Amino acid sequence: MSQPMDLIIFGAKGDLSARKLFPALYHLEYCGLLPKDLRIFALARAEQTTEDFVAELKPKIAPVVDATRWTEKHWRAFAARCAYLRMDFGDEDQYQALAERMAESRTRIFYLATPPSLFDDICTSLGRSGCLEGDSRIVLEKPIGHDLDSCRQVNDTVASYFSEDNIYRIDHYLGKETVQNLLVLRFANRFINTQWDQSCIDHIQITVAEAVGIESRWPYYNKVGQVRDMVQNHLMQLLCLVAMEPPNAMTAEGIRDEKVKILRALRTIDDATVAEHAVRGQYGAGWYHGEPVPGYLEEDACSDAASDTETFVAIKAHINNWRWAGVPFYLRTGKRMAEKLTEIVICYKSLPHNIFSSGDNIPNRLVIRLQPNEGIEMQMVSKLHSLKDKMALVRQNLNLDFLGSSGLDRIPDAYERLFLDVIAGDQSLFVGREEVEESWRWCDALIRAWHTQAVEVKSYHAGSWGPTKAELLIEKDGRSWHE
Ligand SMILES: NC(=O)c1ccc[n+]([C@@H]2O[C@H](COP(=O)([O-])OP(=O)(O)OC[C@H]3O[C@@H](n4cnc5c(N)ncnc54)[C@H](OP(=O)(O)O)[C@@H]3O)[C@@H](O)[C@H]2O)c1
């Protein structure tokens, strides 16, 4: 029998809660996957009743929820689990009321969907006010700090009140079906597993491109930049999953240990190598889907017309171990790119000799797409069906289209998987302390080298794939970005 549980969401009226957390919880309700007596406490600053909170929540989440799964019956059942509590998270005295509401002995899951600057106050106040009982878990959203020192500070504070096996650091990419499938693909298929190293792979590309601009997030983003916003977390996690050795079991500890080894083996980009290995970009004005869009420094919320914060980065990374010796990992991520796209492309080496007189020696590519259209595609070479051309070669795709092959009509959102795992106490898709700190160590060195070498930010047109220098980064090695 499942334990009674309380889920306490700090920041229940924020953007993340409306777009991701509550829709995911509703979907789990619809699927009958929430524990029967799970209570949801929604905490935020506004003065309102539970009735007003759920009445306001309904029109926000209904359009986000899959239409075929929205029913009044399930909504009512979901709303009945919710209780709203007004709180200022910075005021320790207000935690007493929360402690009283959770008086019964239950497993407590505290979800911090708040600005990270509040993590410290919230943990301390929870600890001092008697809100933490037994098996209390905490879920932290990114970013954990803005550099190694601040990350350690957050980790230390949280560790004063929660043991590491009760801390769930979210990188929602890990909750995506395709990312989990990457692990299965690698470790459950012999023919892939045995060809996953420098003897067969020429190079690897990871692209995380967003089509949106910074817009109203400008004041926050301008202090952060793309390395801290996307590389430190999502890109590093994808890199680790692609590059890590097989863990001895699919446990949180096994997976985390292997990921940490990769982060430690990542070659530091320093003053001597930064110009050759990393490109910074910032979007200028351009076009998106036929509409003109402003540049970063022309956004309404821009308050520093001379800002050189990067909105794009391209990196050539190397992993110092036997498996990946000599295999570059080209990483790129940016805002206001040509399209929203996240994919990993494994580019195999060409065969040593082409015995077919027609056609080039075309190397295989394995494309693992996280968005849009999650799926995996192996680009193969096969014979063109033709009487005229006896041995003409064509590139064709073997497709693992998740929707088509699973018989499902929707792929669950990452947050659905992650909520289920927190409830089940399974940390395998969450980020461990050492991982997040090692990742900051590497990113800090890159940012430091940019500053000491005064590396210029290169402009690119909104709606493009980044500055020309990012093309050159890969083209000077005789390769090109996968389009
Ligand atoms: N939005 C996303 O897509 C996204 C994606 C990844 C990670 N994250 C992370 O998730 C967290 C939340 O992001 P968000 O976009 O949802 O932020 P947000 O829209 O600013 O929401 C923050 C929430 O926290 C509440 N809050 C702030 N200070 C408070 C205080 N002192 N006392 C009580 N409530 C307080 C806000 O209440 P008010 O409504 O009263 O201001 C609001 O409900 C951040 O750490 C962010 O980095 C967000």
Coordinates of C-alpha atoms and ligand atoms in Angstrom, one line a residue:
M1 CA 0.0 0.0 0.0
S2 CA 1.4 3.5 -0.9
Q3 CA 2.3 5.9 1.9
P4 CA 0.1 8.9 2.4
M5 CA 1.8 11.9 0.8
D6 CA 1.8 15.7 0.6
L7 CA 3.1 17.6 -2.3
I8 CA 3.9 21.2 -1.4
I9 CA 4.5 23.5 -4.3
F10 CA 6.3 26.7 -3.5
G11 CA 5.6 29.2 -6.3
A12 CA 2.3 27.7 -7.3
K13 CA 1.2 30.8 -9.3
G14 CA 4.3 31.1 -11.4
D15 CA 4.9 30.4 -15.0
L16 CA 6.4 26.9 -14.5
S17 CA 3.5 25.8 -12.3
A18 CA 0.9 26.9 -14.8
R19 CA 2.7 25.6 -17.9
K20 CA 4.3 22.4 -16.7
L21 CA 3.7 21.3 -13.1
F22 CA -0.1 21.5 -12.8
P23 CA -0.8 20.2 -16.3
A24 CA 1.6 17.2 -15.6
L25 CA -0.2 16.5 -12.3
Y26 CA -3.6 16.7 -14.0
H27 CA -2.4 14.2 -16.7
L28 CA -1.3 11.8 -13.9
E29 CA -4.7 12.2 -12.3
Y30 CA -6.4 11.4 -15.6
C31 CA -4.2 8.3 -16.0
G32 CA -5.0 7.2 -12.4
L33 CA -1.3 7.4 -11.5
L34 CA -1.4 9.8 -8.6
P35 CA -1.4 8.1 -5.2
K36 CA -5.0 7.9 -4.0
D37 CA -4.7 10.2 -1.0
L38 CA -2.0 12.6 -2.3
R39 CA -2.7 16.1 -1.1
I40 CA -1.4 19.1 -3.1
F41 CA -0.6 22.3 -1.1
A42 CA -0.2 25.3 -3.5
L43 CA 1.8 28.1 -1.9
A44 CA 2.2 31.7 -3.3
R45 CA 2.0 35.3 -2.2
A46 CA -1.4 36.4 -3.4
E47 CA -4.2 36.7 -0.8
Q48 CA -6.9 34.2 -2.0
T49 CA -8.9 31.2 -1.1
T50 CA -8.5 27.6 -2.4
E51 CA -11.7 28.0 -4.4
D52 CA -10.4 31.2 -6.1
F53 CA -7.0 29.5 -6.7
V54 CA -8.5 26.4 -8.5
A55 CA -11.0 28.6 -10.3
E56 CA -8.1 30.7 -11.6
L57 CA -5.9 27.6 -12.3
K58 CA -8.5 25.8 -14.5
P59 CA -8.5 28.2 -17.5
K60 CA -4.7 28.4 -17.3
I61 CA -4.1 24.7 -17.5
A62 CA -7.0 23.5 -19.6
P63 CA -5.5 24.8 -22.9
V64 CA -2.1 23.1 -22.0
V65 CA -3.6 19.7 -21.2
D66 CA -4.2 17.3 -24.1
A67 CA -7.8 18.1 -25.2
T68 CA -8.7 14.4 -25.4
R69 CA -7.8 14.0 -21.8
W70 CA -9.7 17.0 -20.3
T71 CA -12.9 15.9 -18.5
E72 CA -14.8 17.7 -15.8
K73 CA -14.8 14.5 -13.7
H74 CA -11.0 14.3 -13.6
W75 CA -10.6 18.1 -13.1
R76 CA -13.0 17.9 -10.1
A77 CA -11.0 15.0 -8.6
F78 CA -7.8 16.9 -9.2
A79 CA -9.1 20.2 -7.8
A80 CA -10.3 18.4 -4.7
R81 CA -6.7 17.5 -3.8
C82 CA -5.5 21.1 -3.9
A83 CA -5.4 23.5 -1.0
Y84 CA -4.0 27.0 -1.3
L85 CA -1.9 28.7 1.3
R86 CA -0.8 32.3 1.2
M87 CA 2.8 32.7 2.3
D88 CA 5.8 35.0 2.0
F89 CA 8.6 32.4 1.6
G90 CA 11.1 34.9 3.1
D91 CA 9.2 35.2 6.4
E92 CA 10.1 32.3 8.7
D93 CA 7.1 33.0 11.1
Q94 CA 4.7 32.1 8.3
Y95 CA 5.9 28.5 8.2
Q96 CA 4.2 27.6 11.4
A97 CA 0.8 27.6 9.6
L98 CA 2.2 25.2 7.0
A99 CA 3.5 22.9 9.7
E100 CA 0.0 22.8 11.3
R101 CA -1.7 22.0 8.0
M102 CA 0.6 19.1 7.5
A103 CA 0.2 17.9 11.1
E104 CA -0.4 14.2 10.3
S105 CA 2.6 12.0 9.6
R106 CA 3.0 11.8 5.9
T107 CA 5.8 11.7 3.4
R108 CA 6.3 15.3 2.3
I109 CA 7.6 16.5 -1.1
F110 CA 8.6 20.1 -1.2
Y111 CA 8.8 21.4 -4.7
L112 CA 10.6 24.7 -5.1
A113 CA 9.3 26.4 -8.2
T114 CA 10.5 29.8 -7.0
P115 CA 13.4 32.1 -7.9
P116 CA 16.6 30.2 -6.8
S117 CA 17.4 33.1 -4.5
L118 CA 14.7 31.8 -2.1
F119 CA 16.1 28.2 -1.8
D120 CA 18.2 29.1 1.2
D121 CA 15.4 30.8 3.1
I122 CA 12.9 28.1 2.3
C123 CA 15.1 25.2 3.4
T124 CA 16.1 27.0 6.6
S125 CA 12.6 28.0 7.5
L126 CA 11.2 24.5 6.8
G127 CA 13.9 23.1 9.0
R128 CA 13.4 25.5 11.9
S129 CA 9.6 25.4 11.9
G130 CA 9.2 21.6 12.2
C131 CA 7.9 21.1 8.7
L132 CA 10.5 18.3 8.0
E133 CA 9.5 14.9 9.2
G134 CA 11.0 11.6 8.4
D135 CA 11.2 11.0 4.7
S136 CA 10.8 14.6 3.5
R137 CA 12.0 15.1 -0.1
I138 CA 12.9 18.3 -1.8
V139 CA 12.7 19.1 -5.5
L140 CA 14.9 21.9 -6.9
E141 CA 14.5 23.6 -10.2
K142 CA 17.5 24.8 -12.2
P143 CA 19.6 26.8 -11.8
I144 CA 21.5 25.6 -8.8
G145 CA 23.7 28.6 -8.3
H146 CA 25.3 30.8 -10.9
D147 CA 28.8 29.4 -10.6
L148 CA 30.7 26.7 -8.6
D149 CA 30.9 28.7 -5.4
S150 CA 27.2 29.7 -5.3
C151 CA 26.2 26.2 -6.3
R152 CA 28.2 24.7 -3.4
Q153 CA 26.5 27.2 -1.1
V154 CA 23.0 26.2 -2.2
N155 CA 24.0 22.5 -1.9
D156 CA 25.4 23.0 1.5
T157 CA 22.3 24.7 2.8
V158 CA 20.0 22.1 1.3
A159 CA 22.2 19.4 2.7
S160 CA 21.8 20.8 6.2
Y161 CA 18.2 19.8 6.1
F162 CA 17.9 17.0 3.5
S163 CA 20.1 14.0 2.9
E164 CA 21.4 13.6 -0.7
D165 CA 19.0 10.7 -1.3
N166 CA 16.1 13.0 -0.6
I167 CA 17.2 15.8 -2.9
Y168 CA 15.8 15.8 -6.4
R169 CA 17.6 18.3 -8.7
I170 CA 15.5 18.6 -11.8
D171 CA 16.9 18.8 -15.3
H172 CA 13.6 18.2 -17.2
Y173 CA 15.5 17.0 -20.3
L174 CA 16.2 13.8 -18.3
G175 CA 12.4 13.2 -18.0
K176 CA 12.0 13.2 -21.8
E177 CA 11.1 9.8 -23.3
T178 CA 13.8 10.1 -26.0
V179 CA 16.5 10.7 -23.4
Q180 CA 15.6 7.6 -21.5
N181 CA 15.4 5.8 -24.9
L182 CA 19.0 6.9 -25.6
L183 CA 20.0 4.8 -22.6
V184 CA 18.0 1.8 -23.8
L185 CA 19.3 2.2 -27.3
R186 CA 22.9 2.3 -26.1
F187 CA 22.8 -0.4 -23.4
A188 CA 20.2 -2.9 -24.8
N189 CA 21.4 -3.1 -28.4
R190 CA 24.6 -5.0 -28.9
F191 CA 25.2 -3.7 -32.4
I192 CA 25.0 -0.1 -31.2
N193 CA 26.9 -0.7 -28.0
T194 CA 29.8 -2.2 -29.7
Q195 CA 30.2 0.6 -32.2
W196 CA 30.0 3.4 -29.7
D197 CA 33.6 4.7 -29.5
Q198 CA 36.4 6.3 -31.3
S199 CA 37.0 3.3 -33.6
C200 CA 33.6 3.8 -35.3
I201 CA 32.5 7.4 -34.5
D202 CA 34.0 10.4 -36.2
H203 CA 32.3 13.1 -34.2
I204 CA 29.2 13.9 -32.3
Q205 CA 26.9 17.0 -32.5
I206 CA 24.5 18.2 -29.9
T207 CA 22.2 21.1 -30.8
V208 CA 19.7 22.8 -28.4
A209 CA 18.1 25.6 -30.4
E210 CA 15.3 27.8 -29.2
A211 CA 13.3 30.0 -31.6
V212 CA 12.1 32.4 -29.0
G213 CA 14.0 35.5 -28.0
I214 CA 14.7 36.8 -24.5
E215 CA 11.9 39.4 -24.4
S216 CA 10.7 40.1 -20.9
R217 CA 13.3 37.8 -19.3
W218 CA 16.0 40.4 -20.4
P219 CA 17.0 41.8 -16.9
Y220 CA 17.4 38.2 -15.5
Y221 CA 19.0 36.7 -18.6
N222 CA 21.5 39.5 -19.2
K223 CA 23.2 38.5 -16.0
V224 CA 23.3 34.9 -17.0
G225 CA 24.0 34.2 -20.6
Q226 CA 23.6 31.0 -22.6
V227 CA 26.4 29.0 -21.0
R228 CA 24.8 29.3 -17.6
D229 CA 21.3 29.1 -18.9
M230 CA 21.6 26.0 -21.2
V231 CA 25.1 24.5 -21.4
Q232 CA 25.7 24.0 -17.6
N233 CA 22.6 21.9 -17.3
H234 CA 20.8 20.5 -20.4
L235 CA 23.8 20.3 -22.8
M236 CA 26.1 18.8 -20.1
Q237 CA 23.5 16.2 -19.2
L238 CA 23.0 15.2 -22.8
L239 CA 26.7 15.0 -23.3
C240 CA 27.1 12.8 -20.2
L241 CA 24.3 10.4 -21.3
V242 CA 25.9 10.0 -24.8
A243 CA 29.4 9.6 -23.6
M244 CA 29.2 7.7 -20.3
E245 CA 30.2 4.1 -19.8
P246 CA 27.5 1.5 -19.0
P247 CA 26.6 1.6 -15.3
N248 CA 26.6 -1.7 -13.6
A249 CA 22.9 -1.3 -13.0
M250 CA 20.3 1.4 -13.8
T251 CA 20.4 2.8 -10.3
A252 CA 20.7 6.5 -9.5
E253 CA 24.1 5.9 -8.0
G254 CA 25.3 3.8 -10.9
I255 CA 24.2 6.4 -13.5
R256 CA 25.5 9.4 -11.5
D257 CA 28.9 7.8 -11.0
E258 CA 29.3 7.3 -14.7
K259 CA 28.1 10.8 -15.6
V260 CA 30.5 12.4 -13.1
K261 CA 33.5 10.5 -14.6
I262 CA 32.6 12.1 -18.0
L263 CA 32.4 15.6 -16.5
R264 CA 35.8 15.1 -14.8
A265 CA 37.3 13.9 -18.1
L266 CA 36.0 16.9 -20.1
R267 CA 39.0 18.8 -21.3
T268 CA 39.1 22.3 -19.8
I269 CA 38.8 25.1 -22.2
D270 CA 41.3 27.7 -21.0
D271 CA 43.0 30.9 -22.1
A272 CA 45.1 29.1 -24.6
T273 CA 42.3 27.2 -26.3
V274 CA 39.2 29.4 -25.9
A275 CA 39.5 31.2 -29.2
E276 CA 39.8 28.0 -31.1
H277 CA 37.2 26.0 -29.2
A278 CA 34.3 28.3 -28.3
V279 CA 32.2 30.9 -30.1
R280 CA 30.0 33.4 -28.4
G281 CA 27.1 35.0 -30.3
Q282 CA 24.3 37.5 -29.8
Y283 CA 21.2 37.8 -32.0
G284 CA 20.6 41.0 -34.0
A285 CA 17.3 41.8 -35.6
G286 CA 16.0 39.3 -38.1
W287 CA 12.9 37.3 -39.2
Y288 CA 11.0 34.5 -37.7
H289 CA 8.2 32.8 -39.7
G290 CA 8.0 35.8 -42.0
E291 CA 7.7 38.3 -39.2
P292 CA 10.4 40.8 -38.3
V293 CA 11.8 40.3 -34.8
P294 CA 14.1 42.6 -32.8
G295 CA 17.7 42.0 -31.8
Y296 CA 18.8 41.3 -28.3
L297 CA 19.7 44.9 -27.7
E298 CA 16.4 46.1 -29.2
E299 CA 14.1 44.1 -27.0
D300 CA 11.7 46.3 -25.0
A301 CA 13.1 45.2 -21.7
C302 CA 16.8 45.9 -22.7
S303 CA 18.4 48.2 -20.1
D304 CA 22.0 48.1 -21.3
A305 CA 22.5 48.9 -25.0
A306 CA 26.2 47.9 -24.8
S307 CA 25.6 44.4 -23.2
D308 CA 27.8 41.7 -24.6
T309 CA 25.9 38.8 -22.9
E310 CA 25.9 35.8 -25.2
T311 CA 22.6 34.4 -26.5
F312 CA 24.4 31.7 -28.5
V313 CA 27.4 29.5 -27.9
A314 CA 29.1 26.9 -30.0
I315 CA 31.8 24.7 -28.4
K316 CA 34.2 22.0 -29.6
A317 CA 34.7 19.8 -26.6
H318 CA 36.9 16.8 -26.0
I319 CA 36.7 14.0 -23.5
N320 CA 40.0 12.7 -22.2
N321 CA 39.4 9.0 -22.0
W322 CA 40.0 5.9 -24.2
R323 CA 36.6 5.6 -25.6
W324 CA 36.5 9.2 -26.9
A325 CA 40.1 10.0 -27.7
G326 CA 40.2 12.1 -30.8
V327 CA 36.4 12.4 -31.1
P328 CA 35.2 16.0 -31.0
F329 CA 31.8 16.8 -29.4
Y330 CA 30.4 19.9 -31.2
L331 CA 27.8 21.6 -29.0
R332 CA 25.7 24.6 -30.0
T333 CA 22.8 26.3 -28.3
G334 CA 21.1 29.6 -28.9
K335 CA 18.0 31.8 -28.7
R336 CA 16.2 33.1 -31.7
M337 CA 17.5 30.4 -33.9
A338 CA 15.9 29.2 -37.2
E339 CA 13.7 26.7 -35.4
K340 CA 13.1 25.0 -32.1
L341 CA 15.2 21.9 -32.2
T342 CA 17.0 19.6 -29.8
E343 CA 18.9 16.7 -31.3
I344 CA 22.0 14.6 -30.9
V345 CA 23.7 13.4 -34.0
I346 CA 26.2 10.6 -33.9
C347 CA 28.3 10.9 -37.1
Y348 CA 30.0 7.6 -37.9
K349 CA 33.3 7.3 -39.8
S350 CA 33.2 6.5 -43.5
L351 CA 34.1 3.0 -44.6
P352 CA 37.8 2.6 -45.4
H353 CA 37.1 1.9 -49.1
N354 CA 34.1 2.3 -51.3
I355 CA 33.6 -0.7 -53.6
F356 CA 30.6 0.8 -55.4
S357 CA 31.5 2.7 -58.5
S358 CA 28.5 5.0 -58.2
G359 CA 27.9 7.2 -55.3
D360 CA 30.1 8.6 -52.5
N361 CA 31.3 6.8 -49.5
I362 CA 28.4 8.1 -47.3
P363 CA 28.9 7.7 -43.6
N364 CA 26.0 6.6 -41.4
R365 CA 24.4 9.0 -39.0
L366 CA 22.2 8.3 -36.0
V367 CA 19.9 11.2 -35.2
I368 CA 18.3 11.3 -31.8
R369 CA 15.7 14.0 -31.8
L370 CA 14.2 15.3 -28.5
Q371 CA 12.1 18.0 -30.2
P372 CA 10.1 18.4 -32.3
N373 CA 8.8 14.9 -33.2
E374 CA 10.7 12.9 -30.6
G375 CA 12.3 9.9 -32.3
I376 CA 15.4 8.2 -33.4
E377 CA 16.5 7.9 -37.0
M378 CA 19.4 5.8 -38.4
Q379 CA 20.6 7.2 -41.7
M380 CA 21.7 4.2 -43.8
V381 CA 22.9 3.7 -47.3
S382 CA 20.9 1.3 -49.5
K383 CA 20.4 0.4 -53.1
L384 CA 18.1 2.5 -55.3
H385 CA 15.4 0.3 -56.7
S386 CA 16.1 0.7 -60.4
L387 CA 16.7 -1.5 -63.5
K388 CA 18.5 1.4 -65.2
D389 CA 21.1 2.1 -62.4
K390 CA 22.2 -1.3 -61.3
M391 CA 24.1 -0.2 -58.2
A392 CA 23.0 3.3 -57.4
L393 CA 23.3 4.2 -53.7
V394 CA 20.8 6.3 -51.8
R395 CA 20.6 7.5 -48.2
Q396 CA 17.5 6.1 -46.5
N397 CA 16.3 6.3 -42.9
L398 CA 15.4 3.6 -40.5
N399 CA 12.9 5.4 -38.2
L400 CA 12.0 4.7 -34.7
D401 CA 9.0 7.0 -34.6
F402 CA 7.8 6.8 -31.0
L403 CA 4.2 7.8 -31.5
G404 CA 3.7 5.5 -34.4
S405 CA 5.5 2.5 -33.0
S406 CA 4.1 2.8 -29.4
G407 CA 0.5 2.8 -30.3
L408 CA 0.1 5.8 -28.0
D409 CA -1.5 9.0 -29.1
R410 CA 0.7 11.3 -27.1
I411 CA 4.1 11.2 -25.6
P412 CA 4.0 12.1 -21.9
D413 CA 5.6 15.4 -20.8
A414 CA 8.9 15.1 -19.0
Y415 CA 7.4 16.5 -15.8
E416 CA 4.9 13.6 -15.6
R417 CA 7.7 11.1 -15.5
L418 CA 9.7 13.2 -13.0
F419 CA 6.7 13.6 -10.7
L420 CA 6.1 9.8 -10.7
D421 CA 9.8 9.2 -9.9
V422 CA 9.9 11.7 -7.0
I423 CA 6.7 10.0 -5.6
A424 CA 8.3 6.6 -6.0
G425 CA 11.6 7.8 -4.5
D426 CA 13.6 7.0 -7.7
Q427 CA 16.5 9.4 -8.3
S428 CA 17.9 7.9 -11.4
L429 CA 16.6 10.7 -13.6
F430 CA 17.7 13.5 -11.3
V431 CA 21.1 15.3 -11.0
G432 CA 23.5 14.5 -8.2
R433 CA 25.5 17.0 -6.2
E434 CA 28.8 16.1 -7.7
E435 CA 27.5 16.3 -11.2
V436 CA 26.1 19.8 -10.9
E437 CA 29.3 21.0 -9.2
E438 CA 31.6 19.4 -11.8
S439 CA 29.5 20.9 -14.6
W440 CA 29.9 24.4 -13.0
R441 CA 33.6 23.9 -12.6
W442 CA 33.9 23.3 -16.4
C443 CA 31.6 26.2 -17.4
D444 CA 33.3 28.6 -14.9
A445 CA 36.6 27.9 -16.6
L446 CA 35.1 28.6 -20.0
I447 CA 33.5 31.9 -18.9
R448 CA 36.7 32.9 -17.2
A449 CA 38.8 32.3 -20.3
W450 CA 36.3 34.4 -22.4
H451 CA 36.7 37.3 -20.0
T452 CA 40.5 37.2 -19.6
Q453 CA 40.9 36.8 -23.3
A454 CA 38.2 39.5 -24.0
V455 CA 36.6 37.2 -26.6
E456 CA 34.2 39.2 -28.6
V457 CA 30.5 38.3 -29.0
K458 CA 29.7 37.8 -32.7
S459 CA 26.4 39.0 -34.0
Y460 CA 23.9 36.7 -35.9
H461 CA 20.6 37.3 -37.5
A462 CA 17.6 36.3 -35.5
G463 CA 16.1 33.3 -37.3
S464 CA 19.5 31.9 -38.4
W465 CA 21.7 29.1 -37.1
G466 CA 24.1 31.5 -35.3
P467 CA 27.2 33.5 -36.3
T468 CA 29.4 32.6 -39.3
K469 CA 32.2 31.8 -36.8
A470 CA 30.1 28.9 -35.5
E471 CA 30.1 27.4 -39.0
L472 CA 33.8 27.9 -39.2
L473 CA 34.4 26.2 -35.8
I474 CA 33.3 22.9 -37.4
E475 CA 34.1 23.5 -41.0
K476 CA 37.8 24.1 -40.3
D477 CA 37.8 20.4 -39.2
G478 CA 36.4 19.4 -42.6
R479 CA 32.9 18.8 -41.1
S480 CA 29.6 20.6 -41.1
W481 CA 26.6 21.0 -38.8
H482 CA 23.8 18.6 -39.4
E483 CA 20.8 20.4 -41.1
Ligands
LIG1 N1 9.3 28.9 -16.4 C1 10.0 27.9 -16.9 O1 9.7 27.4 -18.0 C2 11.2 27.3 -16.1 C3 11.9 26.3 -16.7 C4 13.0 25.8 -16.0 C5 13.3 26.2 -14.8 N2 12.5 27.2 -14.2 C6 12.8 27.6 -12.8 O2 11.7 27.4 -12.0 C7 11.6 28.4 -11.0 C8 10.3 29.1 -11.1 O3 10.2 29.7 -12.4 P1 8.9 30.5 -12.9 O4 9.2 30.9 -14.3 O5 7.7 29.8 -12.6 O6 9.0 31.9 -12.0 P2 7.9 32.9 -11.8 O7 6.9 32.9 -12.9 O8 8.5 34.2 -11.4 O9 7.1 32.3 -10.5 C9 7.7 32.3 -9.2 C10 6.6 32.0 -8.2 O10 7.3 32.2 -6.9 C11 6.5 33.1 -6.1 N3 7.3 33.9 -5.3 C12 8.4 34.6 -5.6 N4 8.9 35.2 -4.4 C13 8.1 34.8 -3.4 C14 8.0 35.1 -2.0 N5 8.9 35.8 -1.4 N6 7.0 34.5 -1.3 C15 6.1 33.8 -1.9 N7 6.1 33.5 -3.2 C16 7.0 34.0 -3.9 C17 5.8 34.0 -7.2 O11 4.7 34.6 -6.6 P3 4.1 35.9 -7.2 O12 3.1 35.4 -8.2 O13 3.4 36.5 -6.0 O14 5.2 36.8 -7.7 C18 5.4 33.0 -8.2 O15 4.3 32.2 -7.8 C19 12.8 29.3 -11.2 O16 13.9 28.7 -10.4 C20 13.2 29.0 -12.7 O17 14.6 29.2 -12.9 C21 11.5 27.8 -14.8

